[in-house]
Coordinates of C-alpha atoms (C1' of nucleotides) in Angstrom, one line a residue:
Chain E
M26 CA 15.1 -6.2 15.6
T27 CA 15.3 -8.7 12.8
A28 CA 14.4 -8.1 9.2
T29 CA 11.3 -10.3 9.5
G30 CA 10.3 -9.2 13.0
A31 CA 6.7 -8.3 12.0
E32 CA 5.7 -11.8 10.9
P33 CA 2.3 -12.9 12.2
A34 CA 2.7 -14.9 15.3
R35 CA 0.1 -17.6 14.3
D36 CA -1.4 -18.2 11.0
A37 CA -5.1 -18.1 10.2
A38 CA -7.0 -21.2 9.6
I39 CA -8.3 -22.1 6.2
R40 CA -11.9 -20.8 5.8
R41 CA -14.5 -22.3 3.7
N42 CA -17.1 -20.2 1.9
S43 CA -15.2 -17.0 2.5
G44 CA -15.2 -16.0 -1.2
V45 CA -11.6 -17.0 -1.4
S46 CA -11.1 -20.5 -2.8
L47 CA -9.2 -23.0 -0.6
W48 CA -6.4 -23.5 -3.1
R49 CA -5.9 -19.7 -3.1
Q50 CA -5.8 -19.5 0.7
I51 CA -3.4 -22.4 0.8
S52 CA -1.2 -21.0 -1.9
D53 CA -1.0 -17.7 0.0
R54 CA 0.0 -19.6 3.1
I55 CA 2.6 -21.6 1.4
R56 CA 4.1 -18.4 -0.1
R57 CA 4.4 -17.0 3.4
L58 CA 5.9 -20.3 4.7
E59 CA 9.1 -19.4 3.0
T60 CA 10.1 -16.6 5.4
S61 CA 8.7 -18.2 8.5
G62 CA 11.7 -20.5 9.0
E63 CA 9.5 -23.6 9.3
L64 CA 11.0 -25.5 6.5
D65 CA 14.2 -27.5 5.9
S66 CA 17.3 -25.6 5.0
D67 CA 17.0 -27.0 1.5
G68 CA 13.7 -25.1 1.0
R69 CA 11.7 -28.3 0.7
L70 CA 8.0 -28.3 1.4
P71 CA 6.3 -31.0 3.4
P72 CA 4.8 -33.7 1.2
E73 CA 1.4 -33.0 -0.3
F74 CA -0.5 -35.5 1.9
A75 CA 0.9 -33.8 5.0
L76 CA -0.1 -30.4 3.9
A77 CA -3.5 -31.7 3.0
E78 CA -3.9 -33.0 6.5
E79 CA -2.5 -29.9 8.1
F80 CA -4.9 -27.7 6.2
G81 CA -7.8 -30.1 6.5
V82 CA -8.4 -30.4 2.8
N83 CA -8.1 -33.0 0.0
R84 CA -4.7 -33.6 -1.5
H85 CA -5.9 -32.4 -4.9
T86 CA -6.7 -29.0 -3.4
V87 CA -3.1 -28.7 -2.1
R88 CA -1.9 -29.8 -5.5
S89 CA -4.0 -27.1 -7.1
A90 CA -2.4 -24.5 -4.8
I91 CA 1.1 -25.8 -5.6
S92 CA 0.6 -25.9 -9.3
H93 CA -0.4 -22.2 -9.3
L94 CA 2.7 -21.3 -7.3
V95 CA 4.8 -23.4 -9.8
Q96 CA 3.2 -21.4 -12.6
E97 CA 4.1 -18.3 -10.8
G98 CA 7.7 -19.3 -10.4
V99 CA 7.6 -19.5 -6.6
L100 CA 7.9 -23.3 -6.3
R101 CA 9.5 -26.1 -8.4
T102 CA 8.4 -29.7 -8.2
E103 CA 10.4 -32.9 -8.8
Q104 CA 8.5 -36.1 -9.2
G105 CA 9.6 -38.6 -6.6
R106 CA 11.6 -36.1 -4.6
G107 CA 9.4 -33.3 -3.4
T108 CA 8.5 -29.7 -3.9
F109 CA 10.9 -26.8 -3.3
F110 CA 11.0 -23.1 -3.0
R111 CA 12.9 -21.0 -5.6
S112 CA 13.8 -18.7 -2.7
R113 CA 13.8 -14.9 -2.8
P114 CA 14.2 -13.1 0.6
R115 CA 12.2 -10.0 1.5
L116 CA 14.0 -6.7 1.3
A117 CA 14.0 -4.1 4.1
Y118 CA 13.3 -0.6 2.9
P119 CA 14.1 2.2 5.4
I120 CA 11.7 5.2 5.5
G121 CA 12.7 8.3 7.4
R122 CA 14.1 11.7 7.0
R123 CA 16.6 10.6 4.4
T124 CA 14.6 8.1 2.3
R125 CA 16.5 7.1 -0.8
F126 CA 15.9 4.0 -2.9
S127 CA 19.3 2.7 -3.8
A128 CA 21.1 3.7 -0.6
G129 CA 18.3 2.2 1.4
L130 CA 18.4 -1.2 -0.2
E131 CA 22.2 -1.3 -0.8
G132 CA 23.7 -4.6 0.0
Q133 CA 20.4 -6.5 -0.1
A134 CA 20.4 -7.1 -3.8
S135 CA 23.2 -7.5 -6.2
S136 CA 21.7 -5.0 -8.6
L137 CA 19.5 -1.9 -7.9
Q138 CA 17.9 0.2 -10.5
M139 CA 15.4 3.0 -10.9
V140 CA 13.7 3.1 -14.3
L141 CA 11.8 6.1 -15.7
V142 CA 8.8 4.7 -17.5
E143 CA 7.0 7.8 -18.5
S144 CA 7.0 11.5 -17.8
S145 CA 5.2 14.7 -18.8
T146 CA 4.4 18.2 -17.6
V147 CA 0.9 18.5 -16.3
D148 CA -1.3 20.7 -14.1
A149 CA -1.2 20.0 -10.4
D150 CA -4.4 18.4 -9.1
A151 CA -5.6 19.2 -5.6
R152 CA -3.6 16.7 -3.7
V153 CA -0.4 17.3 -5.6
A154 CA -0.8 21.0 -5.2
E155 CA -1.4 20.6 -1.5
G156 CA 1.7 18.4 -1.1
L157 CA 3.9 20.8 -3.0
D158 CA 2.5 24.0 -1.5
L159 CA 1.3 25.2 -4.9
E160 CA -1.8 26.7 -6.4
A161 CA -4.0 24.0 -7.9
G162 CA -3.4 23.9 -11.6
A163 CA 0.2 25.1 -11.3
P164 CA 2.5 23.3 -13.8
V165 CA 4.3 20.2 -12.4
V166 CA 6.6 17.6 -13.9
W167 CA 5.2 14.1 -13.5
L168 CA 7.4 11.0 -13.5
R169 CA 6.4 7.3 -13.4
T170 CA 9.2 5.2 -12.2
I171 CA 9.8 1.5 -11.2
G172 CA 12.3 0.3 -8.7
L173 CA 14.1 -2.9 -9.6
A174 CA 16.1 -5.2 -7.3
D175 CA 18.0 -7.9 -9.2
G176 CA 16.0 -7.0 -12.2
E177 CA 12.7 -7.7 -10.4
P178 CA 10.2 -4.8 -9.8
V179 CA 9.7 -4.1 -6.1
S180 CA 8.2 -0.7 -6.2
T181 CA 6.4 1.7 -8.5
A182 CA 6.1 5.4 -8.0
E183 CA 4.5 8.5 -9.4
S184 CA 6.4 11.7 -8.5
W185 CA 5.5 15.3 -9.1
F186 CA 8.0 18.2 -9.0
P187 CA 7.3 22.0 -9.3
A188 CA 7.9 22.7 -13.0
D189 CA 9.0 26.3 -12.5
R190 CA 11.8 25.4 -10.3
L191 CA 12.8 22.0 -11.7
P192 CA 11.9 22.0 -15.4
G193 CA 14.7 19.6 -16.3
I194 CA 14.1 17.0 -13.7
A195 CA 12.9 14.3 -16.1
D196 CA 16.0 14.6 -18.3
A197 CA 18.2 14.7 -15.3
F198 CA 16.6 11.6 -14.0
R199 CA 16.8 9.8 -17.3
R200 CA 20.5 10.5 -17.4
T201 CA 21.3 9.6 -13.9
G202 CA 18.7 7.0 -12.9
S203 CA 18.2 8.4 -9.5
V204 CA 16.2 11.2 -7.9
T205 CA 19.1 12.1 -5.6
S206 CA 21.5 12.5 -8.5
A207 CA 19.0 14.3 -10.7
L208 CA 18.3 16.9 -8.0
S209 CA 22.0 17.2 -7.3
L210 CA 22.5 18.0 -11.0
L211 CA 19.9 20.7 -10.7
G212 CA 21.6 22.3 -7.8
I213 CA 19.7 20.7 -4.9
G214 CA 22.5 18.9 -3.0
D215 CA 20.3 17.6 -0.2
Y216 CA 16.7 17.0 0.7
T217 CA 14.7 15.4 3.5
R218 CA 11.4 13.7 3.8
R219 CA 8.8 15.8 5.6
A220 CA 6.0 13.4 6.1
T221 CA 4.9 9.9 4.9
T222 CA 1.5 8.4 4.9
L223 CA 1.2 4.7 4.7
T224 CA -1.7 2.5 3.8
A225 CA -2.1 -1.1 2.6
T226 CA -4.6 -2.3 0.0
H227 CA -5.0 -5.1 -2.4
A228 CA -3.1 -4.6 -5.6
S229 CA -4.8 -2.6 -8.4
D230 CA -4.7 -3.6 -12.0
D231 CA -1.8 -1.2 -12.5
D232 CA 0.1 -2.7 -9.6
L233 CA -0.4 -6.2 -10.9
A234 CA 1.1 -5.3 -14.2
R235 CA 3.9 -3.1 -13.0
L236 CA 5.0 -5.1 -10.1
K237 CA 4.3 -8.5 -11.7
L238 CA 2.0 -9.6 -9.0
T239 CA -0.9 -12.0 -8.9
P240 CA -4.5 -10.9 -8.1
G241 CA -5.1 -10.6 -4.4
A242 CA -1.5 -9.6 -3.6
I243 CA -1.0 -6.8 -1.1
V244 CA 0.7 -3.5 -1.7
L245 CA 2.1 -1.0 0.7
A246 CA 1.3 2.5 -0.5
A247 CA 3.4 5.4 0.8
V248 CA 2.6 9.0 0.0
G249 CA 5.3 11.5 0.9
V250 CA 6.8 15.0 0.4
N251 CA 10.5 15.8 0.1
V252 CA 11.7 19.2 1.0
D253 CA 14.9 21.1 0.4
P254 CA 17.1 22.4 3.2
D255 CA 15.0 25.5 3.5
G256 CA 11.9 23.4 4.0
R257 CA 10.4 24.1 0.6
P258 CA 8.7 21.1 -1.0
I259 CA 10.4 19.8 -4.1
Q260 CA 8.9 16.4 -4.6
Y261 CA 5.5 14.9 -3.9
S262 CA 5.4 11.1 -4.5
E263 CA 3.1 8.1 -4.3
T264 CA 5.0 4.9 -4.1
R265 CA 3.5 1.4 -4.1
F266 CA 5.6 -1.5 -2.8
S267 CA 4.9 -5.2 -3.2
A268 CA 4.3 -6.4 0.4
D269 CA 5.6 -9.8 -0.5
R270 CA 9.0 -8.5 -1.4
I271 CA 9.5 -5.5 0.8
E272 CA 9.1 -4.5 4.4
L273 CA 9.4 -1.0 5.5
T274 CA 11.5 0.1 8.4
I275 CA 11.0 3.4 10.1
E276 CA 14.0 4.9 11.9
S277 CA 12.6 7.6 14.1
G278 CA 15.3 7.8 16.7
Chain V
M25 CA -1.6 16.1 2.7
T26 CA -5.1 14.8 3.2
A27 CA -6.0 12.0 5.6
T28 CA -6.8 9.8 2.7
G29 CA -3.9 10.7 0.5
A30 CA -2.8 7.2 -0.2
E31 CA -5.9 5.9 -2.0
P32 CA -5.1 4.0 -5.1
A33 CA -5.4 6.2 -8.2
R34 CA -7.3 3.6 -10.3
D35 CA -9.1 0.5 -9.2
A36 CA -8.3 -3.0 -10.3
A37 CA -10.6 -4.7 -12.8
I38 CA -12.5 -7.7 -11.6
R39 CA -10.6 -10.9 -12.4
R40 CA -12.2 -14.3 -13.1
N41 CA -10.7 -17.6 -12.0
S42 CA -8.2 -15.9 -9.7
G43 CA -9.2 -18.0 -6.7
V44 CA -11.1 -15.1 -5.4
S45 CA -14.8 -15.1 -6.2
L46 CA -16.3 -12.3 -8.1
W47 CA -18.7 -11.4 -5.3
R48 CA -15.8 -11.1 -3.0
Q49 CA -13.8 -8.9 -5.3
I50 CA -16.8 -6.7 -5.8
S51 CA -17.6 -6.6 -2.1
D52 CA -14.0 -5.4 -1.5
R53 CA -14.3 -2.8 -4.2
I54 CA -17.6 -1.5 -2.8
R55 CA -16.1 -1.3 0.6
R56 CA -13.4 1.0 -0.7
L57 CA -15.9 3.1 -2.7
E58 CA -16.9 4.7 0.6
T59 CA -13.7 6.7 1.0
S60 CA -13.1 7.5 -2.6
G61 CA -15.7 10.2 -2.8
E62 CA -17.4 8.7 -5.8
L63 CA -20.9 8.5 -4.3
D64 CA -23.7 10.8 -3.5
S65 CA -23.5 12.8 -0.3
D66 CA -26.3 10.6 1.2
G67 CA -24.0 7.6 0.9
R68 CA -26.2 5.9 -1.7
L69 CA -24.7 3.2 -3.9
P70 CA -25.5 3.1 -7.6
P71 CA -28.4 0.7 -8.4
E72 CA -27.5 -3.0 -8.7
F73 CA -28.0 -3.2 -12.5
A74 CA -25.5 -0.3 -12.9
L75 CA -22.9 -1.9 -10.7
A76 CA -23.4 -5.2 -12.5
E77 CA -22.7 -3.4 -15.8
E78 CA -19.8 -1.5 -14.5
F79 CA -18.1 -4.6 -13.2
G80 CA -19.2 -6.7 -16.1
V81 CA -21.1 -9.3 -14.1
N82 CA -24.6 -10.5 -13.5
R83 CA -26.8 -8.5 -11.2
H84 CA -27.1 -11.6 -8.8
T85 CA -23.3 -11.5 -8.4
V86 CA -23.5 -7.9 -7.3
R87 CA -26.4 -8.8 -5.0
S88 CA -24.3 -11.5 -3.4
A89 CA -21.5 -9.0 -2.7
I90 CA -24.0 -6.5 -1.3
S91 CA -25.7 -9.1 0.9
H92 CA -22.3 -10.0 2.5
L93 CA -21.6 -6.3 3.2
V94 CA -25.1 -6.0 4.7
Q95 CA -24.4 -9.0 6.9
E96 CA -21.2 -7.3 8.0
G97 CA -22.9 -4.0 8.8
V98 CA -21.2 -2.0 6.1
L99 CA -24.3 -1.5 4.0
R100 CA -28.0 -1.2 4.5
T101 CA -30.6 -1.9 1.8
E102 CA -34.1 -0.4 1.5
Q103 CA -36.4 -2.1 -1.0
G104 CA -37.6 0.3 -3.7
R105 CA -35.2 3.1 -2.5
G106 CA -31.6 1.8 -2.8
T107 CA -28.5 0.6 -0.9
F108 CA -26.7 2.9 1.5
F109 CA -23.4 3.0 3.5
R110 CA -23.5 3.0 7.2
S111 CA -20.5 5.2 7.0
R112 CA -17.4 5.0 9.2
P113 CA -14.4 7.2 8.1
R114 CA -10.8 5.9 8.4
L115 CA -8.7 7.1 11.3
A116 CA -5.2 8.6 10.9
Y117 CA -2.8 7.1 13.4
P118 CA 0.5 9.0 13.7
I119 CA 3.7 7.0 14.1
G120 CA 6.9 8.7 15.1
R121 CA 9.2 9.4 18.1
R122 CA 6.2 10.0 20.4
T123 CA 3.7 7.4 19.3
R124 CA 0.8 7.2 21.8
F125 CA -2.6 5.7 21.1
S126 CA -5.1 8.1 22.6
A127 CA -3.2 11.3 22.0
G128 CA -2.7 10.3 18.4
L129 CA -6.3 9.6 17.6
E130 CA -7.7 12.4 19.7
G131 CA -10.5 14.3 18.1
Q132 CA -11.0 11.6 15.4
A133 CA -13.4 9.5 17.5
S134 CA -15.8 10.5 20.3
S135 CA -14.4 7.7 22.6
L136 CA -11.0 6.2 22.7
Q137 CA -10.1 3.3 24.9
M138 CA -7.2 0.9 25.5
V139 CA -8.3 -2.4 27.0
L140 CA -6.1 -5.0 28.7
V141 CA -7.2 -8.4 27.6
E142 CA -4.6 -10.6 29.2
S143 CA -1.3 -10.4 30.9
S144 CA 1.4 -12.6 32.4
T145 CA 5.0 -12.9 33.2
V146 CA 7.0 -15.0 30.8
D147 CA 10.5 -15.7 29.6
A148 CA 11.7 -13.5 26.7
D149 CA 12.0 -15.3 23.5
A150 CA 14.7 -14.4 21.0
R151 CA 13.0 -11.5 19.3
V152 CA 11.6 -9.9 22.5
A153 CA 15.0 -10.2 24.1
E154 CA 16.7 -8.6 21.1
G155 CA 14.2 -5.7 21.1
L156 CA 14.6 -5.1 24.8
D157 CA 18.4 -5.6 25.0
L158 CA 18.0 -8.5 27.3
E159 CA 19.4 -12.1 27.6
A160 CA 17.0 -14.6 25.9
G161 CA 15.0 -16.2 28.7
A162 CA 15.0 -13.1 30.9
P163 CA 11.6 -12.5 32.7
V164 CA 9.3 -10.0 30.9
V165 CA 5.8 -8.9 31.5
W166 CA 3.5 -9.6 28.6
L167 CA 0.3 -7.6 27.8
R168 CA -2.3 -8.2 25.2
T169 CA -4.3 -5.1 24.6
I170 CA -7.0 -3.9 22.2
G171 CA -7.5 -0.3 21.1
L172 CA -11.1 0.8 20.7
A173 CA -12.4 3.9 18.9
D174 CA -16.1 4.6 19.5
G175 CA -16.2 1.1 21.0
E176 CA -15.0 -0.6 17.8
P177 CA -11.6 -2.4 17.8
V178 CA -9.1 -0.7 15.5
S179 CA -5.9 -2.3 16.8
T180 CA -4.6 -5.1 18.8
A181 CA -1.2 -5.3 20.4
E182 CA 1.2 -7.5 22.3
S183 CA 3.7 -5.7 24.5
W184 CA 6.6 -6.9 26.5
F185 CA 8.3 -5.0 29.4
P186 CA 11.4 -6.0 31.3
A187 CA 10.0 -7.6 34.5
D188 CA 12.9 -6.7 36.7
R189 CA 12.5 -3.0 36.1
L190 CA 8.7 -2.7 35.6
P191 CA 7.1 -5.6 37.6
G192 CA 3.9 -3.7 38.3
I193 CA 3.2 -2.6 34.7
A194 CA 0.2 -4.8 34.2
D195 CA -1.6 -3.5 37.3
A196 CA -0.7 0.1 36.5
F197 CA -2.1 -0.4 33.0
R198 CA -5.2 -2.0 34.3
R199 CA -5.8 1.0 36.6
T200 CA -5.0 3.7 34.1
G201 CA -5.9 2.2 30.7
S202 CA -2.9 3.6 29.1
V203 CA 0.8 2.8 28.6
T204 CA 1.8 6.4 29.0
S205 CA 0.0 6.7 32.4
A206 CA 1.1 3.3 33.6
L207 CA 4.8 4.1 32.9
S208 CA 4.3 7.5 34.5
L209 CA 3.0 5.8 37.6
L210 CA 6.1 3.7 37.7
G211 CA 8.4 6.7 37.5
I212 CA 9.0 6.8 33.7
G213 CA 7.7 10.3 32.8
D214 CA 8.7 10.2 29.2
Y215 CA 9.6 7.7 26.5
T216 CA 10.2 7.7 22.8
R217 CA 10.0 5.3 19.9
R218 CA 13.3 4.0 18.7
A219 CA 12.3 2.1 15.6
T220 CA 9.3 0.8 13.9
T221 CA 9.0 -2.0 11.3
L222 CA 5.9 -2.2 9.2
T223 CA 4.5 -5.0 7.1
A224 CA 1.1 -5.7 5.7
T225 CA -0.5 -9.2 5.5
H226 CA -3.9 -10.8 5.3
A227 CA -5.6 -11.0 8.7
S228 CA -4.8 -14.1 10.8
D229 CA -7.5 -16.0 12.7
D230 CA -6.6 -14.0 15.8
D231 CA -6.9 -10.7 13.9
L232 CA -10.3 -11.7 12.6
A233 CA -11.6 -12.4 16.0
R234 CA -10.0 -9.5 17.9
L235 CA -10.5 -6.8 15.3
K236 CA -13.9 -8.1 14.1
L237 CA -12.8 -8.5 10.6
T238 CA -13.9 -10.7 7.8
P239 CA -11.6 -13.2 6.0
G240 CA -9.4 -11.6 3.5
A241 CA -9.1 -8.3 5.3
I242 CA -5.7 -6.6 5.5
V243 CA -3.8 -5.7 8.6
L244 CA -0.9 -3.4 9.1
A245 CA 1.6 -4.9 11.5
A246 CA 3.9 -2.5 13.4
V247 CA 6.8 -3.8 15.5
G248 CA 8.5 -1.2 17.7
V249 CA 10.7 -0.5 20.7
N250 CA 10.1 2.4 23.1
V251 CA 13.0 3.7 25.1
D252 CA 13.4 5.8 28.2
P253 CA 15.2 9.2 28.1
D254 CA 18.5 7.4 28.7
G255 CA 17.9 5.2 25.6
R256 CA 17.2 2.0 27.5
P257 CA 14.4 -0.1 26.0
I258 CA 11.3 -0.3 28.2
Q259 CA 8.7 -1.7 25.8
Y260 CA 8.8 -4.0 22.8
S261 CA 5.5 -4.2 21.0
E262 CA 3.8 -5.8 18.1
T263 CA 0.6 -4.0 17.0
R264 CA -1.8 -5.0 14.3
F265 CA -4.1 -2.4 12.8
S266 CA -7.2 -3.0 10.7
A267 CA -6.2 -1.4 7.4
D268 CA -9.8 -0.7 6.6
R269 CA -10.2 1.6 9.6
I270 CA -6.7 3.0 10.2
E271 CA -4.1 4.7 8.1
L272 CA -0.6 5.3 9.5
T273 CA 1.1 8.7 9.2
I274 CA 4.8 9.0 9.8
E275 CA 6.0 12.4 10.9
S276 CA 9.7 12.3 10.3
G277 CA 10.5 16.0 10.1
Chain D
dT3 C1' 16.4 -55.3 -6.5
dA4 C1' 12.9 -54.4 -3.3
dT5 C1' 10.6 -51.0 -0.7
dA6 C1' 9.0 -46.7 1.2
dG7 C1' 8.1 -42.2 0.1
dT8 C1' 7.1 -38.9 -3.1
dT9 C1' 4.7 -36.4 -7.3
dG10 C1' 1.6 -37.2 -11.5
dT11 C1' -2.7 -38.8 -13.7
dC12 C1' -7.4 -40.5 -14.1
dT13 C1' -12.4 -41.0 -13.1
dA14 C1' -16.5 -39.9 -10.6
dT15 C1' -19.4 -37.0 -7.7
dA16 C1' -21.1 -33.1 -5.1
dT17 C1' -21.3 -28.3 -4.1
dC18 C1' -20.3 -23.4 -5.0
dA19 C1' -20.2 -19.5 -8.1
dC20 C1' -22.0 -17.2 -11.9
dT21 C1' -25.3 -16.4 -15.6
dA22 C1' -29.9 -15.7 -17.7
dT23 C1' -34.6 -14.6 -17.5
dA24 C1' -38.8 -13.4 -15.4
dC25 C1' -41.6 -11.3 -12.3
dA26 C1' -43.1 -9.7 -7.4
dA27 C1' -42.9 -5.9 -4.2
dG28 C1' -41.8 -1.4 -2.4
dT29 C1' -40.8 3.9 -3.2
dG30 C1' -41.4 8.3 -5.1
dA31 C1' -42.9 11.6 -8.4
dG32 C1' -46.0 13.3 -12.0
Chain M
dC21 C1' -53.5 6.3 -9.7
dT22 C1' -49.9 5.3 -12.8
dC23 C1' -45.3 4.9 -14.1
dA24 C1' -40.4 4.6 -13.7
dC25 C1' -37.1 2.9 -10.8
dT26 C1' -35.5 0.3 -7.2
dT27 C1' -34.7 -4.1 -4.3
dG28 C1' -36.4 -9.0 -3.5
dT29 C1' -37.5 -13.8 -5.0
dA30 C1' -37.7 -17.9 -8.0
dT31 C1' -35.9 -21.3 -11.4
dA32 C1' -32.7 -23.4 -14.3
dG33 C1' -28.3 -24.2 -16.6
dT34 C1' -23.1 -24.1 -16.8
dG35 C1' -18.4 -24.1 -15.3
dA36 C1' -15.2 -23.8 -11.4
dT37 C1' -14.0 -25.7 -6.9
dA38 C1' -13.4 -29.5 -3.8
dT39 C1' -13.7 -34.4 -2.4
dA40 C1' -12.7 -39.4 -2.8
dG41 C1' -10.2 -43.3 -4.2
dA42 C1' -7.0 -45.8 -7.1
dC43 C1' -2.9 -46.3 -9.5
dA44 C1' 1.2 -44.9 -12.4
dA45 C1' 5.9 -42.9 -12.4
dC46 C1' 9.9 -41.4 -10.4
dT47 C1' 13.7 -41.2 -6.5
dA48 C1' 16.5 -42.6 -2.8
dT49 C1' 18.0 -46.0 0.1
dA50 C1' 18.5 -50.3 2.4

DNA sequence: TATAGTTGTCTATATCACTATACAAGTGAG
DNA sequence: CTCACTTGTATAGTGATATAGACAACTATA
């Protein structure tokens, strides 16, 4: 299976009066063109008049879509020559028993980094308590992290750890920059993923800011629990991936 | 973990001049309100003026959002009384080694059904051949199916089976209404999922029609390969779920 | 240099999306 | 019945979105 195996077979037509402006729909389509292999090897877009005809809109509408993508850094225009992608391929993130950020994306980006944004010790709310097999209100260490590939944010996560068992997890993470290493420092040499729940929604305000997305972008939300070799939960996490930059692969065999 | 564990923690603010009209953003937000537990037990929406204030828009803009959702069958209004959801909860679809449509959703809907829309024998293109471990161009049986829960479409799939080994798969499916039973009829008593790739995109034209969605809706796309007990691929499939109606759960432990 | 092909700019017009304000009409409770 | 609260309708003004056509500016190539 290829890394882009889940591309839609056919693209949707442009819809009028859908509540989404034509330039926005076209800009979303152009963005997806990049990975569909329909363009020249030099990443050159068809000329504006051709796109206008293909989408059944005025050339100015296409120009509006393009200018937004230029603003966003996705495209670059050269008068007299054409419009080109500033290409960035989509990363494949494996989810399974042994889900780890850096190891999973290794080789797909020249730099991979997990950054701790904020942390504190809080009382577990209902869903965290359930995930970690604790009483509601039990103390947990909360971490907000962002995953960077080549310096660009691709995921943002909130994680909760039982505070009685792993009080130093935040410091350990800050020093090592990785959950795996931090847990290892604290005497947990191995852990596995018990369950993952996936949903997809439009990006929230938070997502837009943290993942540097534009309104209307899609995020993949993964909620999961990691357990130690005895099966005891040690981490409950909610991760949000930019669907434009990441695809999830599930190895179940 | 609860069935709705991956809900966004906070919702995005309404954005002006994003290319997505305010009524559309509000309508998307209201749609998500249903599962967030923020409304009365009778499924009653806050009054229009309150929503208008909350979102920082004119009451007419809220009315526009509501009227679209009424059109769509999500809401129902009663003059003088209020606006109410015609509620439909989200289904949890398990993905793992033993992914099966009906068994997975059992108990979550009063009727579950897999319908064969179309089938034919075709030559495998590159990605199908790769998934099934065949030469490109080898004959494969192609099925287009739709999964219904309580008569409503929740997923649509294309599947390919090696034609030399399973020439009668389409007929068997038509008779039994299930992949599992059809394979069983043809002597394959068990099968497991080898790998699944997930992405999320906006719904295509096809999706809109088959899943009865509205433009801008999100679909979860799963590409997977099923193998027989000897590890030989017997089915390559591309399934598209309505993200509004389905969440995917991954049991990896 | 001439030409075809491309992006950039300008003007004009029509429609959609949103706001503002006012009031009608239905519902439920005192 | 009356009142407070709700949804429904009407009108008018403003800015964003989209169309149409014409032409300028730049690039590559014959």
